[in-house]
Amino acid sequence: MIVELISVGTEILMGNIVNTNAAYLAEQCTMLGYSVYYQTTVGDNEKRLSDAIKTAMTRADIILLSGGLGPTMDDITKETVAKVCGLKLIEDEKVREHIKRYFINRKIKKITDNNWKQTLVPEGAKVVENSNGTAPGIIVETKDCKIILMPGPPNELTVMMEEKIIPYLKKLQTNVFYTSMVKMSGIGESYVENQLMDLMKEQTNPTIAPYAKEGEVHIRVTAQGKSKEEAMALVQPAVKEIYHRFGEFVFTDKEDVTLEQNVIELLKKHGATLSTVESCTGGLLTGRLVNVSGASSVIKQGLITYSNEAKMTLVDVQENTLNEYGAVSEQTAKEMAQGAVKRYHTDIAISITGIAGPEGGSKEKPVGLVYIGCCIGKHVFAKEFHFTGNRSKIREASVANALTVLRHAVLEVYEGKVIENKSEQ
Amino acid sequence: MIVELISVGTEILMGNIVNTNAAYLAEQCTMLGYSVYYQTTVGDNEKRLSDAIKTAMTRADIILLSGGLGPTMDDITKETVAKVCGLKLIEDEKVREHIKRYFINRKIKKITDNNWKQTLVPEGAKVVENSNGTAPGIIVETKDCKIILMPGPPNELTVMMEEKIIPYLKKLQTNVFYTSMVKMSGIGESYVENQLMDLMKEQTNPTIAPYAKEGEVHIRVTAQGKSKEEAMALVQPAVKEIYHRFGEFVFTDKEDVTLEQNVIELLKKHGATLSTVESCTGGLLTGRLVNVSGASSVIKQGLITYSNEAKMTLVDVQENTLNEYGAVSEQTAKEMAQGAVKRYHTDIAISITGIAGPEGGSKEKPVGLVYIGCCIGKHVFAKEFHFTGNRSKIREASVANALTVLRHAVLEVYEGKVIENKSEQ
């Protein structure tokens, strides 16, 4: 089964935004066992969009269109698909209700007229609810081709894809695919790849492929079979082998489990509470942890100690320490964590202090130098990291590594596990 | 003059990597005044690549191909272009020298045989030096179309584009383009569009188009002229008119200025210091503010008061208030901000407390209910918001609106400006 992607939007065409939707959709389709042969981007232009749809209909079984479903007069994807397929647009009562509720929930009294354009749907098409916006998704099924329309904003598109379109695409697929995503942190990508070269080369079903994410390495293991059970049975030995080779560095083999979720679960399991103390990351670590629903039983508070003064007043870092070693030092990182545990009575504290740049670096303390401190029970320690890249990349790497430091500390101190240093971060 | 982009590479097609090259090339071409009508992505497959090139030749003056120039047998872009144009591949002596030097400089003694494949060039083509790699760029000029081949790795492509291809494209171009991006916050997209309908409809040079971002509305104004000055002169009246219509809601007309940057600059201008107090956003607001280089003169600390206890111990919210009104209430938001100003001696504090879901909602206080509090001088207030979407969308919307509340508070209290309520967030 062949899928073709068409991204609609002048802002993509002109390069104002990077087309992350195409990569996301292509990846999801590939995981479901579909082949993607072409991706096309066109602007909000009827003639060219119409040509792109007609061409795609001659060479694909399924067309995934994204963008151009909104309320503005620029948005013409739905209208163009209807025209190409010779379908009338008719009003959908459910969509009208959905839009009304959307605005009522937001306490917006005046709904501008152009919003009602979104209630029109090609005759006979399936309407797909949009949990994150007003424009519904639409599925038009012609004799030879299924045309699926999704809204362009990534937070609307990804949620609709996961909730509605993936289940729909799964039903169309005869072979069943099963994927495990083995995720590790605290270990280098090239090291992992070298250690898995033999498996990656010899396998065709399952296929094994690595993907790097900031501070993490993901290994995707995918197999196809006549049934889910058959595909799973092919995936499992490979997953087991990866666990065997990388042990505690693996934190999950499930696609939808994140590192922060794993850390929160681990802390919950031990009934441990956590304080965070962030300097250069300015709240990003806590932001990631708090995004886990139910994090509140673990995290009571976070401190963003961006200035020296805040480090002293909020977590009792000694003035001497700051003068002698500086704000970015092993000593300061340790005192930040220790101070938080003492003052806020949590079981564990994790701290980050570093130089994210572009200013503030020196020869002795260059941009990218980051200390991650941890206080857990009687143990207090800090680790030194050297990250590269721009300000936001250094901050992201700091957060990912802080999560790993925290995870490993819990495994070592609470569970008595030994974690070797295989890191090449 | 019409440009078409063709990205070649199975890893893009399968979604393993995001196609940042396409956005970069499209943006550069647009800035040079070229129109990009189509972007296509194909894999390393001769038939499909050849079809894509032939199609592009019928509808574009210039084709920019990226990827598939490397030494491996997968790389077939050059070979396919030569075939489509009926040109022989012949060895280029300069390229051979370049590759030799490249390996010598990197102290690599053994050059594997497949590298010499890169010395072959279509007969009559221009060779473009690659400062960051071995595969040269190539320009094939046919009667109706210029075909430009560039390597896929972004660090090779961008440097080649800047050093060699942009000067080449400039020579072919007679018109110059100029763009302003007018950005607003605290105002609804459909409201803005309604108010601009007359301008958007009547204009062709400049063109005016809106783009929505979480909590912001961006209006792009682009004009073309014989010189940069001429294009600018066409853009400016439209930009002025937008400022006139939306006043204080506009925070910049520059593409690269973000809302958080604008807020930090505004606080700096007034020499004001800021505390942040976050509950459901868990540090995201502070994270965005701290991502502005030099934020440290404005933000001394941030407090993440995720639990009731933290709200009491860190920012002195009264136990009574929490019992009587609840953690998510106007009163609590106000006390959070007021407590931070008193306790940490900053000029301003901004607070966020809300229900991000998916759990924790009730009939009286549904998921999406968020209060943003602000204490500035003698003024303390809180605003109620109702956001929709999933947990992370509600958190993002909260952060964007907190930045706007802060910005408007500074404009009103420090600058005596009056800001009407035009919000439909």
PDB file of C-alpha atoms in Angstrom, chain B residues 101-242:
ATOM      1  CA  ARG B 101      43.440  17.434  -0.634  1.00  0.00           C
ATOM      2  CA  TYR B 102      40.367  16.900   1.528  1.00  0.00           C
ATOM      3  CA  PHE B 103      41.596  13.510   2.722  1.00  0.00           C
ATOM      4  CA  ILE B 104      45.208  14.646   3.144  1.00  0.00           C
ATOM      5  CA  ASN B 105      44.055  17.565   5.322  1.00  0.00           C
ATOM      6  CA  ARG B 106      42.118  15.174   7.524  1.00  0.00           C
ATOM      7  CA  LYS B 107      45.156  12.873   7.790  1.00  0.00           C
ATOM      8  CA  ILE B 108      43.252  10.028   6.157  1.00  0.00           C
ATOM      9  CA  LYS B 109      45.660   7.879   4.140  1.00  0.00           C
ATOM     10  CA  LYS B 110      43.406   5.297   2.559  1.00  0.00           C
ATOM     11  CA  ILE B 111      40.809   6.772   0.213  1.00  0.00           C
ATOM     12  CA  THR B 112      38.171   4.127  -0.522  1.00  0.00           C
ATOM     13  CA  ASP B 113      37.451   3.568  -4.248  1.00  0.00           C
ATOM     14  CA  ASN B 114      33.838   4.751  -4.158  1.00  0.00           C
ATOM     15  CA  ASN B 115      35.065   8.292  -3.468  1.00  0.00           C
ATOM     16  CA  TRP B 116      36.281   8.666  -7.068  1.00  0.00           C
ATOM     17  CA  LYS B 117      32.699   8.379  -8.270  1.00  0.00           C
ATOM     18  CA  GLN B 118      32.369  11.955  -7.054  1.00  0.00           C
ATOM     19  CA  THR B 119      34.854  13.211  -9.677  1.00  0.00           C
ATOM     20  CA  LEU B 120      32.386  12.474 -12.500  1.00  0.00           C
ATOM     21  CA  VAL B 121      30.472  15.486 -13.809  1.00  0.00           C
ATOM     22  CA  PRO B 122      27.860  15.833 -16.614  1.00  0.00           C
ATOM     23  CA  GLU B 123      29.564  17.117 -19.761  1.00  0.00           C
ATOM     24  CA  GLY B 124      29.411  20.918 -20.045  1.00  0.00           C
ATOM     25  CA  ALA B 125      28.167  21.410 -16.472  1.00  0.00           C
ATOM     26  CA  LYS B 126      29.547  24.002 -14.049  1.00  0.00           C
ATOM     27  CA  VAL B 127      31.329  22.510 -11.048  1.00  0.00           C
ATOM     28  CA  VAL B 128      30.679  24.199  -7.682  1.00  0.00           C
ATOM     29  CA  GLU B 129      33.273  23.736  -4.953  1.00  0.00           C
ATOM     30  CA  ASN B 130      32.176  22.143  -1.663  1.00  0.00           C
ATOM     31  CA  SER B 131      34.069  23.764   1.232  1.00  0.00           C
ATOM     32  CA  ASN B 132      32.699  21.340   3.813  1.00  0.00           C
ATOM     33  CA  GLY B 133      32.861  17.992   2.058  1.00  0.00           C
ATOM     34  CA  THR B 134      33.940  15.958  -0.955  1.00  0.00           C
ATOM     35  CA  ALA B 135      30.896  15.942  -3.265  1.00  0.00           C
ATOM     36  CA  PRO B 136      30.938  19.027  -5.522  1.00  0.00           C
ATOM     37  CA  GLY B 137      27.823  20.962  -6.449  1.00  0.00           C
ATOM     38  CA  ILE B 138      26.834  20.950 -10.129  1.00  0.00           C
ATOM     39  CA  ILE B 139      24.927  23.358 -12.367  1.00  0.00           C
ATOM     40  CA  VAL B 140      23.471  22.033 -15.619  1.00  0.00           C
ATOM     41  CA  GLU B 141      22.078  24.746 -17.901  1.00  0.00           C
ATOM     42  CA  THR B 142      19.593  23.494 -20.458  1.00  0.00           C
ATOM     43  CA  LYS B 143      17.699  25.652 -22.945  1.00  0.00           C
ATOM     44  CA  ASP B 144      14.700  26.287 -20.680  1.00  0.00           C
ATOM     45  CA  CYS B 145      15.881  25.380 -17.243  1.00  0.00           C
ATOM     46  CA  LYS B 146      18.843  25.628 -14.875  1.00  0.00           C
ATOM     47  CA  ILE B 147      19.314  22.510 -12.763  1.00  0.00           C
ATOM     48  CA  ILE B 148      21.373  23.012  -9.605  1.00  0.00           C
ATOM     49  CA  LEU B 149      22.609  20.011  -7.611  1.00  0.00           C
ATOM     50  CA  MET B 150      23.747  20.406  -4.005  1.00  0.00           C
ATOM     51  CA  PRO B 151      24.899  17.914  -1.363  1.00  0.00           C
ATOM     52  CA  GLY B 152      22.345  16.872   1.283  1.00  0.00           C
ATOM     53  CA  PRO B 153      24.193  17.375   4.615  1.00  0.00           C
ATOM     54  CA  PRO B 154      22.960  20.760   5.892  1.00  0.00           C
ATOM     55  CA  ASN B 155      26.423  22.031   6.843  1.00  0.00           C
ATOM     56  CA  GLU B 156      27.641  21.393   3.267  1.00  0.00           C
ATOM     57  CA  LEU B 157      24.472  22.657   1.614  1.00  0.00           C
ATOM     58  CA  THR B 158      24.094  25.925   3.518  1.00  0.00           C
ATOM     59  CA  VAL B 159      27.720  26.940   3.037  1.00  0.00           C
ATOM     60  CA  MET B 160      27.613  26.129  -0.676  1.00  0.00           C
ATOM     61  CA  MET B 161      24.325  28.012  -1.026  1.00  0.00           C
ATOM     62  CA  GLU B 162      25.703  31.121   0.659  1.00  0.00           C
ATOM     63  CA  GLU B 163      29.110  31.118  -1.011  1.00  0.00           C
ATOM     64  CA  LYS B 164      28.227  30.037  -4.532  1.00  0.00           C
ATOM     65  CA  ILE B 165      24.580  29.480  -5.360  1.00  0.00           C
ATOM     66  CA  ILE B 166      23.045  32.700  -3.986  1.00  0.00           C
ATOM     67  CA  PRO B 167      25.475  34.874  -6.011  1.00  0.00           C
ATOM     68  CA  TYR B 168      24.605  32.767  -9.082  1.00  0.00           C
ATOM     69  CA  LEU B 169      20.842  33.168  -8.440  1.00  0.00           C
ATOM     70  CA  LYS B 170      21.196  36.897  -7.795  1.00  0.00           C
ATOM     71  CA  LYS B 171      22.694  37.381 -11.239  1.00  0.00           C
ATOM     72  CA  LEU B 172      19.652  35.746 -12.827  1.00  0.00           C
ATOM     73  CA  GLN B 173      17.179  37.855 -10.855  1.00  0.00           C
ATOM     74  CA  THR B 174      16.002  41.317 -11.777  1.00  0.00           C
ATOM     75  CA  ASN B 175      13.540  41.976  -8.891  1.00  0.00           C
ATOM     76  CA  VAL B 176      14.360  42.271  -5.161  1.00  0.00           C
ATOM     77  CA  PHE B 177      11.989  41.222  -2.345  1.00  0.00           C
ATOM     78  CA  TYR B 178      11.552  42.707   1.126  1.00  0.00           C
ATOM     79  CA  THR B 179       9.520  41.236   4.000  1.00  0.00           C
ATOM     80  CA  SER B 180       8.318  42.550   7.360  1.00  0.00           C
ATOM     81  CA  MET B 181       6.747  40.260   9.962  1.00  0.00           C
ATOM     82  CA  VAL B 182       4.340  42.159  12.206  1.00  0.00           C
ATOM     83  CA  LYS B 183       3.745  40.140  15.384  1.00  0.00           C
ATOM     84  CA  MET B 184       0.923  40.591  17.895  1.00  0.00           C
ATOM     85  CA  SER B 185      -0.177  38.854  21.065  1.00  0.00           C
ATOM     86  CA  GLY B 186      -3.272  38.952  23.239  1.00  0.00           C
ATOM     87  CA  ILE B 187      -5.572  39.142  20.239  1.00  0.00           C
ATOM     88  CA  GLY B 188      -7.473  36.498  18.297  1.00  0.00           C
ATOM     89  CA  GLU B 189      -6.476  35.356  14.812  1.00  0.00           C
ATOM     90  CA  SER B 190      -9.920  35.562  13.289  1.00  0.00           C
ATOM     91  CA  TYR B 191     -10.475  39.025  14.792  1.00  0.00           C
ATOM     92  CA  VAL B 192      -7.214  40.232  13.247  1.00  0.00           C
ATOM     93  CA  GLU B 193      -8.079  38.741   9.907  1.00  0.00           C
ATOM     94  CA  ASN B 194     -11.495  40.348   9.860  1.00  0.00           C
ATOM     95  CA  GLN B 195      -9.945  43.709  10.615  1.00  0.00           C
ATOM     96  CA  LEU B 196      -7.395  43.266   7.820  1.00  0.00           C
ATOM     97  CA  MET B 197      -9.679  41.761   5.210  1.00  0.00           C
ATOM     98  CA  ASP B 198      -9.772  44.991   3.167  1.00  0.00           C
ATOM     99  CA  LEU B 199      -5.969  45.277   3.061  1.00  0.00           C
ATOM    100  CA  MET B 200      -5.441  41.609   2.294  1.00  0.00           C
ATOM    101  CA  LYS B 201      -7.913  41.630  -0.552  1.00  0.00           C
ATOM    102  CA  GLU B 202      -6.822  44.722  -2.359  1.00  0.00           C
ATOM    103  CA  GLN B 203      -3.067  44.213  -2.213  1.00  0.00           C
ATOM    104  CA  THR B 204      -0.866  42.358  -4.631  1.00  0.00           C
ATOM    105  CA  ASN B 205       2.382  44.217  -4.030  1.00  0.00           C
ATOM    106  CA  PRO B 206       2.847  44.086  -1.077  1.00  0.00           C
ATOM    107  CA  THR B 207       1.039  40.857  -0.241  1.00  0.00           C
ATOM    108  CA  ILE B 208      -0.322  40.510   3.295  1.00  0.00           C
ATOM    109  CA  ALA B 209      -0.904  37.153   4.966  1.00  0.00           C
ATOM    110  CA  PRO B 210      -1.624  36.080   8.560  1.00  0.00           C
ATOM    111  CA  TYR B 211      -0.006  33.171  10.435  1.00  0.00           C
ATOM    112  CA  ALA B 212      -1.149  31.869  13.817  1.00  0.00           C
ATOM    113  CA  LYS B 213       1.169  30.692  16.569  1.00  0.00           C
ATOM    114  CA  GLU B 214       0.105  29.650  20.094  1.00  0.00           C
ATOM    115  CA  GLY B 215      -1.078  32.909  21.695  1.00  0.00           C
ATOM    116  CA  GLU B 216       0.292  35.066  18.874  1.00  0.00           C
ATOM    117  CA  VAL B 217      -0.743  36.293  15.429  1.00  0.00           C
ATOM    118  CA  HIS B 218       1.906  37.088  12.814  1.00  0.00           C
ATOM    119  CA  ILE B 219       1.218  39.164   9.694  1.00  0.00           C
ATOM    120  CA  ARG B 220       3.697  38.853   6.862  1.00  0.00           C
ATOM    121  CA  VAL B 221       4.013  41.817   4.502  1.00  0.00           C
ATOM    122  CA  THR B 222       6.112  41.187   1.382  1.00  0.00           C
ATOM    123  CA  ALA B 223       6.809  43.423  -1.585  1.00  0.00           C
ATOM    124  CA  GLN B 224       9.012  43.265  -4.654  1.00  0.00           C
ATOM    125  CA  GLY B 225      10.790  46.078  -6.451  1.00  0.00           C
ATOM    126  CA  LYS B 226      13.747  46.967  -8.616  1.00  0.00           C
ATOM    127  CA  SER B 227      15.861  47.631  -5.506  1.00  0.00           C
ATOM    128  CA  LYS B 228      15.702  46.834  -1.792  1.00  0.00           C
ATOM    129  CA  GLU B 229      14.740  50.469  -1.155  1.00  0.00           C
ATOM    130  CA  GLU B 230      11.869  50.315  -3.608  1.00  0.00           C
ATOM    131  CA  ALA B 231      10.564  47.074  -2.058  1.00  0.00           C
ATOM    132  CA  MET B 232      10.914  48.489   1.477  1.00  0.00           C
ATOM    133  CA  ALA B 233       9.044  51.624   0.491  1.00  0.00           C
ATOM    134  CA  LEU B 234       6.135  49.455  -0.642  1.00  0.00           C
ATOM    135  CA  VAL B 235       6.141  47.430   2.586  1.00  0.00           C
ATOM    136  CA  GLN B 236       6.306  50.334   5.028  1.00  0.00           C
ATOM    137  CA  PRO B 237       2.867  51.941   4.558  1.00  0.00           C
ATOM    138  CA  ALA B 238       1.172  48.573   5.100  1.00  0.00           C
ATOM    139  CA  VAL B 239       3.205  47.917   8.246  1.00  0.00           C
ATOM    140  CA  LYS B 240       2.350  51.400   9.499  1.00  0.00           C
ATOM    141  CA  GLU B 241      -1.329  50.768   8.853  1.00  0.00           C
ATOM    142  CA  ILE B 242      -1.239  47.507  10.807  1.00  0.00           C
TER     143      ILE B 242
END
